Amino acid sequence: MSKVAVFYWSGTGNTQAMAETLAQGITSAGGEVTLLQASEFSSRDVSLYDAFAFGCPSMGNEVLEEGEFQPMWDDVKSQLAGKKVGLFGSYGWGGGIWMTSWASEASSLGIQLVNDGVICCGPMDDETEQNLLEMAKSLA
């Protein structure tokens, strides 16, 4: 059984709903999941898990949230090389550039992405839910 950590930051609740769906999918797929907000995770915890999912909505000029999520990501990303990682998040404007940039950075660090990132505009829809459940299976 894989131990999977799902970490997220959510401003409106959309990315939190995505994280909860992903966590349920991981459990259904036979994995053991820990669901935490980004501020509750640091690099000292990386060794506790087999796989990871990180969720952050697009903020400002299509960037990661800078107060809690970006500092956590900067702290852990160098320790994720070779690890299975899924990225997800919601947006309200733009076209998903933040996810493309984030996935590109992760790939350049040797992180084994299980997808190109699951995104949705606003609240989660049926297609997003299915994509998250596919990600869950890959991580579990």
PDB file of C-alpha atoms in Angstrom:
ATOM      1  CA  MET A   1       0.000   0.000   0.000  1.00  0.00           C
ATOM      2  CA  SER A   2       1.409   3.369  -1.019  1.00  0.00           C
ATOM      3  CA  LYS A   3       1.493   6.220   1.461  1.00  0.00           C
ATOM      4  CA  VAL A   4       0.363   9.317  -0.431  1.00  0.00           C
ATOM      5  CA  ALA A   5       0.405  12.876   0.855  1.00  0.00           C
ATOM      6  CA  VAL A   6      -2.041  15.426  -0.571  1.00  0.00           C
ATOM      7  CA  PHE A   7      -1.144  19.027   0.236  1.00  0.00           C
ATOM      8  CA  TYR A   8      -3.144  22.034  -0.894  1.00  0.00           C
ATOM      9  CA  TRP A   9      -3.858  25.720  -0.480  1.00  0.00           C
ATOM     10  CA  SER A  10      -7.341  27.015  -1.247  1.00  0.00           C
ATOM     11  CA  GLY A  11      -8.756  30.502  -1.170  1.00  0.00           C
ATOM     12  CA  THR A  12     -12.339  29.905  -2.332  1.00  0.00           C
ATOM     13  CA  GLY A  13     -12.721  26.210  -1.522  1.00  0.00           C
ATOM     14  CA  ASN A  14     -12.452  24.964  -5.129  1.00  0.00           C
ATOM     15  CA  THR A  15      -8.947  23.542  -4.747  1.00  0.00           C
ATOM     16  CA  GLN A  16      -9.865  22.120  -1.333  1.00  0.00           C
ATOM     17  CA  ALA A  17     -12.771  20.232  -2.939  1.00  0.00           C
ATOM     18  CA  MET A  18     -10.347  18.899  -5.549  1.00  0.00           C
ATOM     19  CA  ALA A  19      -7.950  17.772  -2.780  1.00  0.00           C
ATOM     20  CA  GLU A  20     -10.744  15.993  -0.915  1.00  0.00           C
ATOM     21  CA  THR A  21     -11.880  14.206  -4.096  1.00  0.00           C
ATOM     22  CA  LEU A  22      -8.305  13.152  -4.814  1.00  0.00           C
ATOM     23  CA  ALA A  23      -7.852  11.872  -1.245  1.00  0.00           C
ATOM     24  CA  GLN A  24     -11.052   9.814  -1.487  1.00  0.00           C
ATOM     25  CA  GLY A  25      -9.883   8.391  -4.815  1.00  0.00           C
ATOM     26  CA  ILE A  26      -6.518   7.389  -3.368  1.00  0.00           C
ATOM     27  CA  THR A  27      -8.240   5.570  -0.513  1.00  0.00           C
ATOM     28  CA  SER A  28     -10.628   3.840  -2.955  1.00  0.00           C
ATOM     29  CA  ALA A  29      -7.636   2.742  -5.036  1.00  0.00           C
ATOM     30  CA  GLY A  30      -6.037   1.094  -1.999  1.00  0.00           C
ATOM     31  CA  GLY A  31      -3.613   3.805  -0.943  1.00  0.00           C
ATOM     32  CA  GLU A  32      -3.110   5.313   2.478  1.00  0.00           C
ATOM     33  CA  VAL A  33      -3.622   9.068   2.285  1.00  0.00           C
ATOM     34  CA  THR A  34      -2.729  12.071   4.414  1.00  0.00           C
ATOM     35  CA  LEU A  35      -4.604  15.267   3.530  1.00  0.00           C
ATOM     36  CA  LEU A  36      -3.081  18.500   4.841  1.00  0.00           C
ATOM     37  CA  GLN A  37      -2.973  22.176   4.059  1.00  0.00           C
ATOM     38  CA  ALA A  38       0.307  23.428   2.604  1.00  0.00           C
ATOM     39  CA  SER A  39       1.323  25.191   5.819  1.00  0.00           C
ATOM     40  CA  GLU A  40       1.323  21.821   7.633  1.00  0.00           C
ATOM     41  CA  PHE A  41       4.083  20.255   5.498  1.00  0.00           C
ATOM     42  CA  SER A  42       7.830  20.734   5.275  1.00  0.00           C
ATOM     43  CA  SER A  43      10.862  19.055   3.745  1.00  0.00           C
ATOM     44  CA  ARG A  44      11.465  17.027   6.919  1.00  0.00           C
ATOM     45  CA  ASP A  45       8.230  15.111   6.126  1.00  0.00           C
ATOM     46  CA  VAL A  46       9.112  14.025   2.559  1.00  0.00           C
ATOM     47  CA  SER A  47      10.621  10.700   3.647  1.00  0.00           C
ATOM     48  CA  LEU A  48       7.311   9.654   5.248  1.00  0.00           C
ATOM     49  CA  TYR A  49       5.538   9.228   1.889  1.00  0.00           C
ATOM     50  CA  ASP A  50       5.825   7.230  -1.335  1.00  0.00           C
ATOM     51  CA  ALA A  51       3.959   9.699  -3.563  1.00  0.00           C
ATOM     52  CA  PHE A  52       2.601  13.237  -3.393  1.00  0.00           C
ATOM     53  CA  ALA A  53      -0.093  15.510  -4.780  1.00  0.00           C
ATOM     54  CA  PHE A  54       0.145  19.273  -4.549  1.00  0.00           C
ATOM     55  CA  GLY A  55      -2.839  21.546  -5.129  1.00  0.00           C
ATOM     56  CA  CYS A  56      -2.756  25.287  -5.587  1.00  0.00           C
ATOM     57  CA  PRO A  57      -5.034  27.663  -7.480  1.00  0.00           C
ATOM     58  CA  SER A  58      -3.788  30.239  -9.925  1.00  0.00           C
ATOM     59  CA  MET A  59      -3.121  33.534  -8.198  1.00  0.00           C
ATOM     60  CA  GLY A  60      -2.345  37.049  -9.396  1.00  0.00           C
ATOM     61  CA  ASN A  61      -0.538  36.923 -12.703  1.00  0.00           C
ATOM     62  CA  GLU A  62      -0.940  33.110 -12.989  1.00  0.00           C
ATOM     63  CA  VAL A  63       1.456  32.128 -10.206  1.00  0.00           C
ATOM     64  CA  LEU A  64       1.281  29.860  -7.147  1.00  0.00           C
ATOM     65  CA  GLU A  65      -0.065  31.362  -3.919  1.00  0.00           C
ATOM     66  CA  GLU A  66       2.908  33.248  -2.468  1.00  0.00           C
ATOM     67  CA  GLY A  67       2.200  33.433   1.285  1.00  0.00           C
ATOM     68  CA  GLU A  68       2.028  29.742   2.233  1.00  0.00           C
ATOM     69  CA  PHE A  69       2.120  27.496  -0.807  1.00  0.00           C
ATOM     70  CA  GLN A  70       5.132  28.840  -2.720  1.00  0.00           C
ATOM     71  CA  PRO A  71       7.386  28.791   0.372  1.00  0.00           C
ATOM     72  CA  MET A  72       6.337  25.182   1.117  1.00  0.00           C
ATOM     73  CA  TRP A  73       6.911  24.168  -2.531  1.00  0.00           C
ATOM     74  CA  ASP A  74      10.341  25.840  -2.536  1.00  0.00           C
ATOM     75  CA  ASP A  75      11.220  23.974   0.678  1.00  0.00           C
ATOM     76  CA  VAL A  76      10.311  20.489  -0.613  1.00  0.00           C
ATOM     77  CA  LYS A  77      10.771  20.476  -4.385  1.00  0.00           C
ATOM     78  CA  SER A  78      14.482  19.611  -4.360  1.00  0.00           C
ATOM     79  CA  GLN A  79      13.704  16.434  -2.395  1.00  0.00           C
ATOM     80  CA  LEU A  80      11.070  15.137  -4.824  1.00  0.00           C
ATOM     81  CA  ALA A  81      13.359  13.976  -7.657  1.00  0.00           C
ATOM     82  CA  GLY A  82      12.314  10.493  -8.740  1.00  0.00           C
ATOM     83  CA  LYS A  83       9.111  10.611  -6.670  1.00  0.00           C
ATOM     84  CA  LYS A  84       5.612  10.256  -8.154  1.00  0.00           C
ATOM     85  CA  VAL A  85       3.840  13.604  -7.955  1.00  0.00           C
ATOM     86  CA  GLY A  86       0.493  14.915  -9.153  1.00  0.00           C
ATOM     87  CA  LEU A  87      -0.316  18.620  -9.503  1.00  0.00           C
ATOM     88  CA  PHE A  88      -3.802  20.137  -9.433  1.00  0.00           C
ATOM     89  CA  GLY A  89      -5.663  23.394  -8.904  1.00  0.00           C
ATOM     90  CA  SER A  90      -8.421  25.731  -9.953  1.00  0.00           C
ATOM     91  CA  TYR A  91      -8.426  29.095 -11.662  1.00  0.00           C
ATOM     92  CA  GLY A  92     -10.861  31.885 -12.361  1.00  0.00           C
ATOM     93  CA  TRP A  93      -9.159  33.694 -15.228  1.00  0.00           C
ATOM     94  CA  GLY A  94      -6.402  33.058 -17.737  1.00  0.00           C
ATOM     95  CA  GLY A  95      -5.873  29.749 -19.398  1.00  0.00           C
ATOM     96  CA  GLY A  96      -3.794  27.629 -17.044  1.00  0.00           C
ATOM     97  CA  ILE A  97      -0.336  29.086 -17.639  1.00  0.00           C
ATOM     98  CA  TRP A  98       0.487  28.695 -13.921  1.00  0.00           C
ATOM     99  CA  MET A  99       0.031  24.934 -14.195  1.00  0.00           C
ATOM    100  CA  THR A 100       2.130  24.682 -17.360  1.00  0.00           C
ATOM    101  CA  SER A 101       4.933  26.620 -15.654  1.00  0.00           C
ATOM    102  CA  TRP A 102       4.652  24.604 -12.456  1.00  0.00           C
ATOM    103  CA  ALA A 103       4.708  21.254 -14.281  1.00  0.00           C
ATOM    104  CA  SER A 104       7.671  22.375 -16.366  1.00  0.00           C
ATOM    105  CA  GLU A 105       9.620  23.348 -13.239  1.00  0.00           C
ATOM    106  CA  ALA A 106       8.784  20.018 -11.573  1.00  0.00           C
ATOM    107  CA  SER A 107       9.889  18.029 -14.636  1.00  0.00           C
ATOM    108  CA  SER A 108      13.154  19.952 -14.833  1.00  0.00           C
ATOM    109  CA  LEU A 109      13.885  18.885 -11.233  1.00  0.00           C
ATOM    110  CA  GLY A 110      13.498  15.189 -12.100  1.00  0.00           C
ATOM    111  CA  ILE A 111      10.104  14.861 -10.450  1.00  0.00           C
ATOM    112  CA  GLN A 112       8.064  12.009 -11.936  1.00  0.00           C
ATOM    113  CA  LEU A 113       4.765  13.711 -12.802  1.00  0.00           C
ATOM    114  CA  VAL A 114       1.815  11.356 -13.107  1.00  0.00           C
ATOM    115  CA  ASN A 115       0.057  13.842 -15.416  1.00  0.00           C
ATOM    116  CA  ASP A 116       0.408  17.329 -16.799  1.00  0.00           C
ATOM    117  CA  GLY A 117      -1.725  18.754 -13.998  1.00  0.00           C
ATOM    118  CA  VAL A 118      -5.468  18.651 -13.397  1.00  0.00           C
ATOM    119  CA  ILE A 119      -7.065  22.076 -13.595  1.00  0.00           C
ATOM    120  CA  CYS A 120     -10.581  23.479 -13.682  1.00  0.00           C
ATOM    121  CA  CYS A 121     -12.096  26.907 -14.090  1.00  0.00           C
ATOM    122  CA  GLY A 122     -14.114  27.608 -10.949  1.00  0.00           C
ATOM    123  CA  PRO A 123     -15.810  24.756  -9.102  1.00  0.00           C
ATOM    124  CA  MET A 124     -14.965  21.174 -10.007  1.00  0.00           C
ATOM    125  CA  ASP A 125     -16.989  19.626 -12.836  1.00  0.00           C
ATOM    126  CA  ASP A 126     -17.504  15.965 -13.806  1.00  0.00           C
ATOM    127  CA  GLU A 127     -14.508  15.905 -16.165  1.00  0.00           C
ATOM    128  CA  THR A 128     -12.223  17.325 -13.478  1.00  0.00           C
ATOM    129  CA  GLU A 129     -13.487  14.763 -10.981  1.00  0.00           C
ATOM    130  CA  GLN A 130     -12.721  11.925 -13.410  1.00  0.00           C
ATOM    131  CA  ASN A 131      -9.229  13.324 -14.070  1.00  0.00           C
ATOM    132  CA  LEU A 132      -8.577  13.513 -10.317  1.00  0.00           C
ATOM    133  CA  LEU A 133      -9.715   9.919  -9.835  1.00  0.00           C
ATOM    134  CA  GLU A 134      -7.325   8.821 -12.601  1.00  0.00           C
ATOM    135  CA  MET A 135      -4.543  10.717 -10.853  1.00  0.00           C
ATOM    136  CA  ALA A 136      -5.485   9.010  -7.592  1.00  0.00           C
ATOM    137  CA  LYS A 137      -5.088   5.574  -9.167  1.00  0.00           C
ATOM    138  CA  SER A 138      -1.656   6.522 -10.518  1.00  0.00           C
ATOM    139  CA  LEU A 139      -0.507   7.769  -7.123  1.00  0.00           C
ATOM    140  CA  ALA A 140      -1.952   4.879  -5.080  1.00  0.00           C
TER     141      ALA A 140
END
